[in-house]
Coordinates of N, CA and C in Angstrom, one line a residue:
X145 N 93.0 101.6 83.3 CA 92.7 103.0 83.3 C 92.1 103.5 84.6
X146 N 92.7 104.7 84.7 CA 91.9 105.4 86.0 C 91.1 105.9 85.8
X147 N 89.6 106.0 86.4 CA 88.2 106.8 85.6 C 88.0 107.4 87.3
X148 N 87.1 108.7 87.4 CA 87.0 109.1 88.3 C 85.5 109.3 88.8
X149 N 85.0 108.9 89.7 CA 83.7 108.9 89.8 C 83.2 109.6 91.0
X150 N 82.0 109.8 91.3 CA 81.6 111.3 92.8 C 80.6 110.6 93.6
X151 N 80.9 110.7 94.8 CA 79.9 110.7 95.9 C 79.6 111.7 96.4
X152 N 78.2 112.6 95.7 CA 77.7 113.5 96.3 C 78.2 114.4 96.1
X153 N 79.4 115.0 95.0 CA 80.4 115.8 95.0 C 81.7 115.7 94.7
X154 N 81.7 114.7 96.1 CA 83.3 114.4 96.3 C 83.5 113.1 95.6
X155 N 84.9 113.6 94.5 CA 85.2 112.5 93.9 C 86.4 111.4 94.5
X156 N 85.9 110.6 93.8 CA 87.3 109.3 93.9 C 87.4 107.9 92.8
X157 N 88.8 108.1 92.4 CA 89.3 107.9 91.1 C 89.5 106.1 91.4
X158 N 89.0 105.5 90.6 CA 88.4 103.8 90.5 C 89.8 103.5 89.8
X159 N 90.8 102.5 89.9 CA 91.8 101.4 89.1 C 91.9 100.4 89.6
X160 N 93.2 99.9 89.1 CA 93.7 98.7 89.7 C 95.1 99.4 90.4
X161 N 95.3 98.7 91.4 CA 96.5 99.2 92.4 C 98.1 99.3 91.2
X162 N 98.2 98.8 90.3 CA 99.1 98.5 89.6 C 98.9 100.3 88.3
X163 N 98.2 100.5 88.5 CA 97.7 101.4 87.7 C 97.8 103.2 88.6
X164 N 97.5 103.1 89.6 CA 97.6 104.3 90.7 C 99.4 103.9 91.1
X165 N 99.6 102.9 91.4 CA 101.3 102.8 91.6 C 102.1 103.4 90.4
X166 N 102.0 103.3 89.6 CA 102.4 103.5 88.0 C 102.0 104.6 87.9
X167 N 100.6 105.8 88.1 CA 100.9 106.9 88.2 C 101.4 107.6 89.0
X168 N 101.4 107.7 90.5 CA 102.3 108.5 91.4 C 103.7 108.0 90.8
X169 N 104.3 107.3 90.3 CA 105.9 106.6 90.4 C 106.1 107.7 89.1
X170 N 105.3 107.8 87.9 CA 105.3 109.1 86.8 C 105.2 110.2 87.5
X171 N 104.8 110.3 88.5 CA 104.8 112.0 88.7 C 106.0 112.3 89.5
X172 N 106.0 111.1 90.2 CA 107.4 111.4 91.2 C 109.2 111.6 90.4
X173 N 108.9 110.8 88.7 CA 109.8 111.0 88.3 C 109.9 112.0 87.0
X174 N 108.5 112.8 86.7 CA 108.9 113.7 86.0 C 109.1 115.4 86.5
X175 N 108.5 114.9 87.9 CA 108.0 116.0 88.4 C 108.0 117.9 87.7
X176 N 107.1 117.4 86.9 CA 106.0 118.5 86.5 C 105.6 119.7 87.1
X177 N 105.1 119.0 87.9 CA 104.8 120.2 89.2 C 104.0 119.4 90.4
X178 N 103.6 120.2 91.5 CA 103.0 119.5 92.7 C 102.0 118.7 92.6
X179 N 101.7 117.3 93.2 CA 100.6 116.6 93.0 C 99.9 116.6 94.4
X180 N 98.9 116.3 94.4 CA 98.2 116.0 95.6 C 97.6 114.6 95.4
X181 N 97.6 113.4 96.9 CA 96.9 112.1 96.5 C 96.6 112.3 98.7
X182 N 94.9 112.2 97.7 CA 94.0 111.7 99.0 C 93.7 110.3 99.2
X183 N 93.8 109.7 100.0 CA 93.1 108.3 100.3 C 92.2 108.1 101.0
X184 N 91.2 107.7 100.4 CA 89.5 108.3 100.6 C 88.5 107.2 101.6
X185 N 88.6 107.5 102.7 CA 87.7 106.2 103.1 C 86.6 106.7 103.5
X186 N 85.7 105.9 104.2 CA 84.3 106.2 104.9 C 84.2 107.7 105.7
X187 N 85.3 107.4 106.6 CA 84.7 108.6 107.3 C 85.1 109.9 106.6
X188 N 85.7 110.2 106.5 CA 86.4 110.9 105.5 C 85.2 111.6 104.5
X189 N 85.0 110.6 103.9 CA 84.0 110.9 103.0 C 82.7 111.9 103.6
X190 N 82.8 111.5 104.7 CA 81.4 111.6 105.9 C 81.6 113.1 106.3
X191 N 82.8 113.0 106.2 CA 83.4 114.4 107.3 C 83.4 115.4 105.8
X192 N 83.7 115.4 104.7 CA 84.0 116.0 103.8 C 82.5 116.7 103.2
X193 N 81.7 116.0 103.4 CA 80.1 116.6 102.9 C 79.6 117.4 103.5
X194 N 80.0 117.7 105.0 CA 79.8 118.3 105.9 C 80.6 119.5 106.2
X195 N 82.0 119.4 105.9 CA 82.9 120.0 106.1 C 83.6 121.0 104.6
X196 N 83.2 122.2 104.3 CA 83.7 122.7 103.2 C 85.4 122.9 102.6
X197 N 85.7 123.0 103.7 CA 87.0 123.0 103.5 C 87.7 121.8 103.2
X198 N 87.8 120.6 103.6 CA 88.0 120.0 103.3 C 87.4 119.1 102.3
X199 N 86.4 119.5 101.7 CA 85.6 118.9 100.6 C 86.4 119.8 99.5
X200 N 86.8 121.0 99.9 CA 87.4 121.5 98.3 C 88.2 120.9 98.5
X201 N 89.6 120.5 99.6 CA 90.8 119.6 99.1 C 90.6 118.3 98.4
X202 N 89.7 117.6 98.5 CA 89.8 116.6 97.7 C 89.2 117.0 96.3
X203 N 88.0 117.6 96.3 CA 87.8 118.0 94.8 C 89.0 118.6 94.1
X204 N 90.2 119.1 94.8 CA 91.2 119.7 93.5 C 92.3 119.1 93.9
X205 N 92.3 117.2 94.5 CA 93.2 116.4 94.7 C 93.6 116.2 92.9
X206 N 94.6 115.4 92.7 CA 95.2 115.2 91.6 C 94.9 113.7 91.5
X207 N 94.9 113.0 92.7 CA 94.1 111.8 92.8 C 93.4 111.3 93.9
X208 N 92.7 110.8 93.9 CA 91.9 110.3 95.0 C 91.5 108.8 95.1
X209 N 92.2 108.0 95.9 CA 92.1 106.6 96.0 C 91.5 105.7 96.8
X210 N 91.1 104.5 96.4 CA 90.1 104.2 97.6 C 91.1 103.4 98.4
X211 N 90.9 103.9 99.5 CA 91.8 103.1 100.7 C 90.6 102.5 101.6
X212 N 89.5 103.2 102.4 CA 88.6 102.1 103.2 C 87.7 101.0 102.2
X213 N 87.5 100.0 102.7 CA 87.1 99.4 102.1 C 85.7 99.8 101.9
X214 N 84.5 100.6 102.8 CA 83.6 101.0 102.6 C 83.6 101.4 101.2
X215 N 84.6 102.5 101.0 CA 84.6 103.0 99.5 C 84.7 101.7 98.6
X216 N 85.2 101.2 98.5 CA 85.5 99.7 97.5 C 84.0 99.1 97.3
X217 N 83.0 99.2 98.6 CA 81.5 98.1 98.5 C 80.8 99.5 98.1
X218 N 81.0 100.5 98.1 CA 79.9 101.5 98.0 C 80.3 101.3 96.2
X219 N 81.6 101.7 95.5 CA 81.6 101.5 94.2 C 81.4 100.5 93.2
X220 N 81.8 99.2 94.1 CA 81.0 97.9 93.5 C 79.4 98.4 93.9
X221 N 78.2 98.7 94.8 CA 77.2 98.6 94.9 C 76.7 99.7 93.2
X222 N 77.5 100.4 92.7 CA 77.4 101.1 91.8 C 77.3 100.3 90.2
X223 N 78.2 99.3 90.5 CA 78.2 98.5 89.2 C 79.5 98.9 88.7
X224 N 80.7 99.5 89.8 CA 82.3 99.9 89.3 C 83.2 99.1 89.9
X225 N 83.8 98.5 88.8 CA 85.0 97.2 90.1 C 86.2 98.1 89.9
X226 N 86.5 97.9 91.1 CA 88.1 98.4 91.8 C 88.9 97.7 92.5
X227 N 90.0 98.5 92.5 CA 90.3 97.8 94.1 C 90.7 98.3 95.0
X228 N 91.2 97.9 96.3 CA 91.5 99.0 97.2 C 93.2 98.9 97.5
X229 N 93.3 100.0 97.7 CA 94.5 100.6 97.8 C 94.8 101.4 98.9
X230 N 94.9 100.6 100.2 CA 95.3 101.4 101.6 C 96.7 102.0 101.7
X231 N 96.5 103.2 102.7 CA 97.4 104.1 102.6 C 98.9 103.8 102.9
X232 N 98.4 102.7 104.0 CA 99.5 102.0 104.7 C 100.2 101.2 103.8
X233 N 99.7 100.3 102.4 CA 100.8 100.0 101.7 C 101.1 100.9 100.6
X234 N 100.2 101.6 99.9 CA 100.8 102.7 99.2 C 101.7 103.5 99.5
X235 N 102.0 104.2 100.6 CA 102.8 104.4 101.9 C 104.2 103.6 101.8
X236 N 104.1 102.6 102.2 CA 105.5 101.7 102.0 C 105.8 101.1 100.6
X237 N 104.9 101.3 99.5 CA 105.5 100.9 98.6 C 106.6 102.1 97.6
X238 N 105.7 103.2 98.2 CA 106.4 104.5 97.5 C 107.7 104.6 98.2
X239 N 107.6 104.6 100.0 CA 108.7 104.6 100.3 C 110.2 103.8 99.7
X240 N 109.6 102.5 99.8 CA 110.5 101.5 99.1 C 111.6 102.1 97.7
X241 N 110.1 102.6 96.7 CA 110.2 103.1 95.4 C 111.4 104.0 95.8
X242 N 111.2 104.7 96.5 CA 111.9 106.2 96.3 C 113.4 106.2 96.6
X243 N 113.5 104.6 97.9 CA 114.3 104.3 98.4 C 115.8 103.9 97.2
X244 N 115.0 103.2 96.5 CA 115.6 102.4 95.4 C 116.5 104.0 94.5
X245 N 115.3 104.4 94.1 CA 115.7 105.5 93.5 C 116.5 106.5 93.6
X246 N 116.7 106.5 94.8 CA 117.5 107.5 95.5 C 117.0 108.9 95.3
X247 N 115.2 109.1 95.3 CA 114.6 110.4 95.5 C 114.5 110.8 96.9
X248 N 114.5 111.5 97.6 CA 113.9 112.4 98.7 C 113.6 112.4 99.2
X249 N 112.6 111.8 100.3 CA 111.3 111.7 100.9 C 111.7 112.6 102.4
X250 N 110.3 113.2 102.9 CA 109.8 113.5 103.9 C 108.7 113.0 104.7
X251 N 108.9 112.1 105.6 CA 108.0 111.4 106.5 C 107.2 112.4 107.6
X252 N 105.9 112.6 107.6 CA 105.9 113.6 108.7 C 104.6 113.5 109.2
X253 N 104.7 112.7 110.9 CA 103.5 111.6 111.6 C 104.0 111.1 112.3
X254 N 103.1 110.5 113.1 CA 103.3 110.2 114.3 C 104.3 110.9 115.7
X255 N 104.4 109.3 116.7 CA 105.0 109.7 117.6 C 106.7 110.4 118.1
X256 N 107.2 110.7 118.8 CA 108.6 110.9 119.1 C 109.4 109.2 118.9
X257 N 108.5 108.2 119.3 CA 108.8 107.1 119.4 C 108.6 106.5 118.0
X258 N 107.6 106.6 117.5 CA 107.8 106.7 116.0 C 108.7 106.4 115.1
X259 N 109.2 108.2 115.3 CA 110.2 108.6 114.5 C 111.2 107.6 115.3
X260 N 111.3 107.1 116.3 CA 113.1 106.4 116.8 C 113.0 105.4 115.8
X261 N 111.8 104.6 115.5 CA 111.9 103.5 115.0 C 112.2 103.3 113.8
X262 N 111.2 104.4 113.1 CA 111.5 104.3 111.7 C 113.2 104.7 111.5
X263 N 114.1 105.9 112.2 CA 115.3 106.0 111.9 C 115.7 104.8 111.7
X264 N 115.8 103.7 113.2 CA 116.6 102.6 112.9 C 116.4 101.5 112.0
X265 N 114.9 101.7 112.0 CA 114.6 100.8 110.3 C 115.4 101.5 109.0
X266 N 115.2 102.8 109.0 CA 115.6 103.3 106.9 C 116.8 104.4 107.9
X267 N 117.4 104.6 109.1 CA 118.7 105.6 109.3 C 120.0 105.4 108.2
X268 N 120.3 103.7 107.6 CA 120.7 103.8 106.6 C 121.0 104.6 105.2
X269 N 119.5 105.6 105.0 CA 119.1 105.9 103.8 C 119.4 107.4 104.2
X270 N 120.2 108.2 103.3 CA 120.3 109.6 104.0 C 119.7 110.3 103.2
X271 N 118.5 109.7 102.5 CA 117.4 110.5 101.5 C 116.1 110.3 102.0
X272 N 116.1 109.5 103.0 CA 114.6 109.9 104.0 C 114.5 110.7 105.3
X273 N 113.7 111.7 105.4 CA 113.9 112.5 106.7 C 112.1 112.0 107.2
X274 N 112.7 112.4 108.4 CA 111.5 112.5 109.9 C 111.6 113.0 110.8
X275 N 109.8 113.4 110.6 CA 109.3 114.5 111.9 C 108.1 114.0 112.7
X276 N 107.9 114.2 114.0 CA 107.0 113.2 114.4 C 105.5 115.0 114.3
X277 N 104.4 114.2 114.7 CA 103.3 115.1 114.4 C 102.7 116.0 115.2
X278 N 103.9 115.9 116.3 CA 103.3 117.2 117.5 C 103.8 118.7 117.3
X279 N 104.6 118.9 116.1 CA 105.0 120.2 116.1 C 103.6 121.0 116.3
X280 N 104.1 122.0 117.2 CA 102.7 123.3 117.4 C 103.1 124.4 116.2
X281 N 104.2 124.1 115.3 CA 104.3 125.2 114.4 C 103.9 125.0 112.9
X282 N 102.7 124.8 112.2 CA 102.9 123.7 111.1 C 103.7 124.9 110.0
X283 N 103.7 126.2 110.0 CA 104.5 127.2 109.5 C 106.4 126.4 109.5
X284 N 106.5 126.0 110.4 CA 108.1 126.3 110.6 C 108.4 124.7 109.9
X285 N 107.5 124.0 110.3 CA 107.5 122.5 109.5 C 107.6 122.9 107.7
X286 N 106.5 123.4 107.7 CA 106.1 123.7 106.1 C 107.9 124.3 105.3
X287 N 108.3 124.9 106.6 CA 109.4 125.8 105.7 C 110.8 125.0 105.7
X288 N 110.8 124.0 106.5 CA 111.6 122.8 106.9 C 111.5 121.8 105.2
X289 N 110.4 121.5 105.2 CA 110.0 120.8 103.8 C 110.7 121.3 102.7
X290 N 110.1 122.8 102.5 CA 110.3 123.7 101.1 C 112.2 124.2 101.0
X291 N 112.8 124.1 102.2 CA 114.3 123.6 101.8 C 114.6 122.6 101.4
X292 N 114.3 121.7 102.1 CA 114.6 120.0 102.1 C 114.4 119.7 100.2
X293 N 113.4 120.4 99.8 CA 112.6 120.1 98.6 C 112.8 118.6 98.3
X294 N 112.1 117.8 98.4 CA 111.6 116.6 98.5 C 110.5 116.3 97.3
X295 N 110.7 114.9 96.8 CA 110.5 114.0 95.9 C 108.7 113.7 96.6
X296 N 108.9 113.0 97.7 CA 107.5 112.7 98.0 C 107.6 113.3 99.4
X297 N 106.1 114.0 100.0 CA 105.7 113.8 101.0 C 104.6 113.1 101.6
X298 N 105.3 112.2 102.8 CA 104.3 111.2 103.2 C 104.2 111.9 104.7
X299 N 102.2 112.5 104.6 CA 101.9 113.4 105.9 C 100.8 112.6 106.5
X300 N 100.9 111.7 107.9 CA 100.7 110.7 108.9 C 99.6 111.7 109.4
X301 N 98.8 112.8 109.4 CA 98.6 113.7 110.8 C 97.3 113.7 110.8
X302 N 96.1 112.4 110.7 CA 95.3 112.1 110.7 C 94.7 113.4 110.0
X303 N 93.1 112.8 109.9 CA 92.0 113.8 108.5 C 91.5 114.5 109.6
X304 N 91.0 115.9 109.2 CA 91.3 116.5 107.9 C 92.4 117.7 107.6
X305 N 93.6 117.3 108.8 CA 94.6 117.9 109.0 C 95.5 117.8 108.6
X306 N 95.9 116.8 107.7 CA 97.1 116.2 106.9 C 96.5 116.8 105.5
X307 N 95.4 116.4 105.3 CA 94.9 117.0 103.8 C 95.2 118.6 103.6
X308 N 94.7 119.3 104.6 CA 94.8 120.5 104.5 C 96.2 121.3 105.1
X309 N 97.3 120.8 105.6 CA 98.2 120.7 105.8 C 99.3 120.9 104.2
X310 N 98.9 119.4 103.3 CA 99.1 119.6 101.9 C 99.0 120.2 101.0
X311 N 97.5 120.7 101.8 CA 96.8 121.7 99.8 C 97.4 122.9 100.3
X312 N 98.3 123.1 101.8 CA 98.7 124.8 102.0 C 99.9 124.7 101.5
X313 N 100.7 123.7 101.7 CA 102.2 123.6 101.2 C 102.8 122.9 99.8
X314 N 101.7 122.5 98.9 CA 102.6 121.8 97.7 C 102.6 122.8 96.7
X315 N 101.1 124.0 96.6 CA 101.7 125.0 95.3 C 102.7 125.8 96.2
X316 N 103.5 125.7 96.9 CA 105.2 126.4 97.0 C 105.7 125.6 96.9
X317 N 105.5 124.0 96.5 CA 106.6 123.5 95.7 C 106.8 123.4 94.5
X318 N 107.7 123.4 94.0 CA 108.6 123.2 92.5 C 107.8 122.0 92.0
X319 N 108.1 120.8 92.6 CA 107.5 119.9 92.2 C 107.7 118.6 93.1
X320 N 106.7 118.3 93.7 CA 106.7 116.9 95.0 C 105.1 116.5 95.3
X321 N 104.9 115.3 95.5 CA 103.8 114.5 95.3 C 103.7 114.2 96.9
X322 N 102.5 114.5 97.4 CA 102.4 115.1 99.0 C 101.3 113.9 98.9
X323 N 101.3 112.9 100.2 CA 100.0 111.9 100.1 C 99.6 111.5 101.9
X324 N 98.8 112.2 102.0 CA 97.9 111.8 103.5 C 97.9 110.6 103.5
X325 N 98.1 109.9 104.8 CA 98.2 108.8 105.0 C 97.9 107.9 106.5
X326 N 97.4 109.1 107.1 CA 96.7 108.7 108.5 C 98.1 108.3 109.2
X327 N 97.2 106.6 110.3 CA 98.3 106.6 111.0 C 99.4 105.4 110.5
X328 N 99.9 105.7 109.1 CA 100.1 104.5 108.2 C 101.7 104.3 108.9
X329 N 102.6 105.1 109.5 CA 103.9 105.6 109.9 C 103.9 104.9 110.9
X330 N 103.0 104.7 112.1 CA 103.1 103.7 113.2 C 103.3 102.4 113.1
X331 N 102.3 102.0 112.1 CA 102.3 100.6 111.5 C 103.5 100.5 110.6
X332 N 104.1 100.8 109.5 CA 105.7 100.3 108.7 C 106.2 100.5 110.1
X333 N 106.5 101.3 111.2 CA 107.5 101.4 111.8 C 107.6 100.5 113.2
X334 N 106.2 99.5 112.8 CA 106.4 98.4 114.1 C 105.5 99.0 115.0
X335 N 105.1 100.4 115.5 CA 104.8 100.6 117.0 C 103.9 100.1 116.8
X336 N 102.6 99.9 116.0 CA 101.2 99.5 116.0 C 100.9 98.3 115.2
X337 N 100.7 97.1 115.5 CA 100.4 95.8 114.3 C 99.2 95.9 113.6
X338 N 99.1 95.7 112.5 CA 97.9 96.0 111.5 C 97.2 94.7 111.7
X339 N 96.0 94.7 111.7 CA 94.8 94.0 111.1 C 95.4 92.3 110.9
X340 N 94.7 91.1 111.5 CA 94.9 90.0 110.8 C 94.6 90.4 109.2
X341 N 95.3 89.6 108.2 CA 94.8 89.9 106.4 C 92.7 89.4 106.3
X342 N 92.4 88.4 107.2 CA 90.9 88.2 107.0 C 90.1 89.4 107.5
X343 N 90.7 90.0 108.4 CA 89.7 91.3 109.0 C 90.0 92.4 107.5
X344 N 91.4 92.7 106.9 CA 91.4 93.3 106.2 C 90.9 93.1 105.1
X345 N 90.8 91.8 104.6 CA 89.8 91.6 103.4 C 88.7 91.4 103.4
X346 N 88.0 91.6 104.4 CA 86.4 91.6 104.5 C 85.9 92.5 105.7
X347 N 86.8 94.0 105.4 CA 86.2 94.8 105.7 C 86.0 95.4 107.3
X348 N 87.3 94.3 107.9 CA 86.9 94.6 110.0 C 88.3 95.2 110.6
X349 N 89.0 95.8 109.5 CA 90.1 96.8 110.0 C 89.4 97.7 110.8
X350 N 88.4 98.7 110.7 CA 88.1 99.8 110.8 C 87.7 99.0 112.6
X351 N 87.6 98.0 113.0 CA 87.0 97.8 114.3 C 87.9 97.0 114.6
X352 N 89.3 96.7 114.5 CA 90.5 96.4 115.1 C 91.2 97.5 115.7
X353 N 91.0 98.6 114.9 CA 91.6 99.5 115.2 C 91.2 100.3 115.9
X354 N 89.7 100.6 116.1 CA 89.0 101.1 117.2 C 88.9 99.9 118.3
X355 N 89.5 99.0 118.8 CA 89.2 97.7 119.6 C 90.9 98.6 120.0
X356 N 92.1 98.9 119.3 CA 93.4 99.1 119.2 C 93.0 100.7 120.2
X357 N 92.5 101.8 119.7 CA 92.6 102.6 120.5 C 91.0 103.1 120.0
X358 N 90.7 102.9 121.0 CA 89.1 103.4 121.7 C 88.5 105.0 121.3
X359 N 89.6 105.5 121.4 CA 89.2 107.0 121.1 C 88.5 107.6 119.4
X360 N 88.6 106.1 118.7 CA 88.6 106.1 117.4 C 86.6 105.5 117.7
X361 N 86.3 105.4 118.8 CA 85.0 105.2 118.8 C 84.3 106.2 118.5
X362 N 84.8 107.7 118.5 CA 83.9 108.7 118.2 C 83.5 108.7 116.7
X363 N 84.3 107.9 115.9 CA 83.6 107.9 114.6 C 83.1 107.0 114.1
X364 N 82.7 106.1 114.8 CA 81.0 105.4 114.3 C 79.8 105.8 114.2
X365 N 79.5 106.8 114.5 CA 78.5 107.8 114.2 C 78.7 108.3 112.6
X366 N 79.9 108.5 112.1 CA 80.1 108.8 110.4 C 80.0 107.7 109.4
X367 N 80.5 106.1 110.5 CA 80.5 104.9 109.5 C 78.8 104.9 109.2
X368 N 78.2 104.9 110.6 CA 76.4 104.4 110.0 C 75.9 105.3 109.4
X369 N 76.6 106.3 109.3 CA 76.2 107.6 108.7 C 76.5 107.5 106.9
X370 N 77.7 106.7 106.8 CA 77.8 106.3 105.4 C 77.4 105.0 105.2
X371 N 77.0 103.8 105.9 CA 76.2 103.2 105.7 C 74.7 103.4 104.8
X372 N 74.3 104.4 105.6 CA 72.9 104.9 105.5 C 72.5 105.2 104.5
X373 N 73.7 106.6 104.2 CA 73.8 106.8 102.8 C 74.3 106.2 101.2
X374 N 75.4 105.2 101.4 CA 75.4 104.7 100.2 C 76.0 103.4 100.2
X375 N 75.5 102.3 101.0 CA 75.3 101.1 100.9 C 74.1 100.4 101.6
X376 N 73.2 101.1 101.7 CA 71.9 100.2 102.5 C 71.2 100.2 101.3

């Protein structure tokens, strides 16, 4: 069962990975109406207490998952077991899913080089499309989508621009499950190699990947920042 729990406001919903897979895969196939799925890590969290706007997107998310592992030790320090569920394979497992299914998807993230990659990985599939994340129009993108009308959108365009990106464009959809996903599109698509599995299971992704590109040093000031607040 999924139960939903708050840090300071901002919620995020505790399962097992088999449990959050099994609900996006229900919404993607009854589609009801629009979902929204945040994937909730440290900074994020950091940036969202601070930041109004993007603290209402996740409060009127449909789900909210823990993808940094910070969130996973701050809910165990709580007395809640979970597990974590990063964006990067939630990401490729839905893709897979949808693949199989022959639903719709829209990829939309990262680079021009990116997108080459991922075509020649899934160009086979003529139910996945891709856009890389420098459009200067997010209007003309948005209106690109709402033809296409698509099953899932997977939006790569780092926080809190992909979040807010989604909560403008999914009530004009009919029905499609929109899920922020950082730079999870680099990684399935080869340009970027993820994490040895030991750094990822005990918590030293977040400083491979700032060791990977430097400019991700500006947010260690948010990790001790959520340190401070809810695991010391």
């Amino acid at each position: 069962m999924i139960n939903r729990y708050y840090f300071n406001e901002i919620p995020v919903d505790s399962g097992l990975r088999t449990e959050v897979r099994r609900t996006v895969n229900d919404w993607l196939f009854t589609g009801e109406k629009p979902r929204q799925v945040v994937t909730l890590n440290a900074t994020m969290l950091t940036s969202a207490l601070k930041q109004s706007r993007l603290k209402r997107v996740i409060q009127r998310a449909d789900l909210v998952t823990v993808d940094g592992y910070g969130i996973m030790m701050a809910l165990q320090r709580r007395g809640i077991r979970t597990e974590r569920f990063p964006g990067v394979e939630l990401a490729g497992q839905l893709l897979d899913f949808c693949i199989q299914e022959k639903l719709l998807v829209y990829c939309l993230g990262g680079t021009k080089g990116t997108v080459l990659r991922l075509r020649q990985i899934y160009g086979g599939h003529g139910s996945v499309f891709f856009r890389d994340g420098f459009s200067e129009d997010d209007d003309l993108v948005r209106e690109e989508i709402m033809k296409l009308d698509p099953k899932l959108i997977l939006a790569g365009l780092g926080s809190p621009r992909q979040e807010c990106f989604l909560a403008e464009l999914l009530p004009k959809m009919t029905a499609a499950v929109g899920v922020g996903i950082g730079g999870a599109l680099e990684i399935i698509s080869g340009q970027k190699p993820r994490a040895p599995k030991f750094l990822i299971n005990h918590g030293g992704e977040w400083c491979y990947r700032m060791l990977q590109d430097p400019r991700k040093l500006k947010l260690l000031p948010d990790l001790v920042e959520f340190w401070y607040r809810f695991l010391r």
